[in-house]
């Protein structure tokens, strides 16, 4: 049996115990053999019944014997048997089960047999069953067999009892009682959560009619813009939020006979490591496999290609974009205006069943609810400042409030700052999950800092504006720069927002990897001074990189630096490496690695 | 060596029973075998045991098992353990998926219904219960995630990978607990740990605390559920498996719950032989 306390016995006690057990085992095996023999011969008599009683009292998990017992009972009541006799037989069965349960509260088969009895007997008493299950849950409040059985009994009761509302209410009060006994009884809370919607439903008799159900958890996404880069044979697609894709978008062209042919190529999101298909990203780049000579290109995006497990957003309908390609003009980006294709509209079905429990309410009602809840939890938090549950709940509520309501930048910034403060507290309180909250904190900081980096342009869906510079517009003397230093950043959550950045300063943080740079193809200068980087990664595609500063990091060998540049496709670059453990400052002022890395100048 | 083959023989003879009796309805007829009803969980155990012993499963009646499995799936997508069995939950969903995977034949299960059942069993906290509406539990969460993985439906079946990962890592409190606010228990080092490993997120746990907890549950050469209790075979296996995930022991395949060596055997003998 699980979880029995260990007691250290002496040698004589041990010996006696073993002898006693040996005879017990012999006796048990004898009974089992006898019983099974009767079973094989299909002898459904009283003797067999007694044998099953003896076995099951000791070992209620031997389900074959329960089956045999049921066969015996069925056999008994099939012959001339009055209703009273049947009732009597089953009543004593139930008493027997109670006895067995006392010693074995966690046997699936006891509950099974009990249910079978109640389903088979002429007059089951569900009310007393309810009392019984309450006593069981007094003995062990977390016994989920008990809770499950309770739900079964309630469902039976509500079938025969027309007063269903009363039942939900009594159940609700029961959970209240259990929670008052023990606040951390999660099973009671869980039960309560299932009852609440029922209660509300029961009480709202013919109320305000249907309110529009809003999908609070799932936000809708739209495409900001799509461009064809004729110089690099690439299509660039930008959404207005992060999205995880299961299947690449479809790119097709019309051939001479006006048929749509699919173009082969490969997709990647401008995010994280470049070779992983299913990543989050705002911006996605499709590189065609063949050099194009098309007149028109078509791009289709379908809602079902979104990965539900990786996206909190969904597309409402198919989107198709297409553009006529002008004569080969190698330097321009061609805009592809998006259109929603009317005839092939497929709406993504509701992702989860339990969302049906959500009470129908308008957006404003939901916002008010969130604000009320946030106030309540904050009160709780004043009483229990060290409670991680309060803090985690606040995080969830605040983040939802930020996403669903249209806040001005001031309010949005306030929420971000609150989130950062809460993360700081959780980093200290929930030590096992410190890194998780460090990352969440980094995310909040990054979101605040990049709030204005991507805007929707005034002529909607015509272009993507990055900080007053159009995407890939001709270079001005002032290069787009992004700075976020001294914020204890551990990750860069959405690199794709930085696609247009030329100069990046992330010094004095806690970044451990540069892999997020993978697709920031316009980057020219990157400053990672005083971080926690141990090797250089993700620079292969950064052709325009001229300066990389990794001073005072955690790099321990030349290989860790060199390997990052082996496949680098750029022109010339200066890499600053002093302050790392592999550097011996007395090696002289300039370091040149002439043989392999003639394009790279390593400096202190 | 001699014992190994003997064991294989026993398992195979029991399996024959499953295959043949799988479709018989549940009257108590005269039978020459010690156990009547074929059992999904036992079939899973038998197959993995054979793989561990190095068998190539060529003597197993695969088609009979797969055909019998069709009778065990209910309308809601879950599986019963035995024909007309009284309980159906995530445990047997896992057994069905694992058996299908090992025999390389998924025609015995309706995959869409399984995915639907798993989707509906996810709770508001993004853990997974034994069935729709039930409390999130470490064991059923493993069964669901491993099933989705073996069916290659992880992306569709999980409502939010990120939030489920957070539920899983929130179960660590020195060792791992099976549900919120319960004391840590040896076996969840495997159930929760393996789930995280399948979701590529095992690195986010605290290794030291997990290891130290497992060390305190050592008992008479085995492992027990809690510190200071008697050991049992199941928790001993789980303790070793939990350590194995942290690479303190032989490496483990988290989805099938067999060693990598046994898994290699599966790939070589079963998948190639078809």
mmCIF file of N, CA and C in Angstrom, chain A residues 113 166 486 500 502:
data_model
loop_
_atom_site.group_PDB
_atom_site.id
_atom_site.type_symbol
_atom_site.label_atom_id
_atom_site.label_comp_id
_atom_site.label_asym_id
_atom_site.label_seq_id
_atom_site.Cartn_x
_atom_site.Cartn_y
_atom_site.Cartn_z
ATOM 1 N N UNK A 113 -17.973 -0.849 -8.592
ATOM 2 C CA UNK A 113 -18.959 -1.819 -8.139
ATOM 3 C C UNK A 113 -20.132 -1.116 -7.482
ATOM 4 N N UNK A 166 -31.709 24.182 -6.358
ATOM 5 C CA UNK A 166 -31.380 23.943 -4.968
ATOM 6 C C UNK A 166 -30.156 23.056 -4.827
ATOM 7 N N UNK A 486 21.064 48.270 -19.303
ATOM 8 C CA UNK A 486 20.982 48.284 -17.847
ATOM 9 C C UNK A 486 19.595 47.964 -17.300
ATOM 10 N N UNK A 500 14.264 46.496 -38.830
ATOM 11 C CA UNK A 500 14.782 47.651 -39.563
ATOM 12 C C UNK A 500 15.940 48.342 -38.852
ATOM 13 N N UNK A 502 19.416 49.465 -37.500
ATOM 14 C CA UNK A 502 20.797 49.402 -37.977
ATOM 15 C C UNK A 502 21.775 49.357 -36.819
#
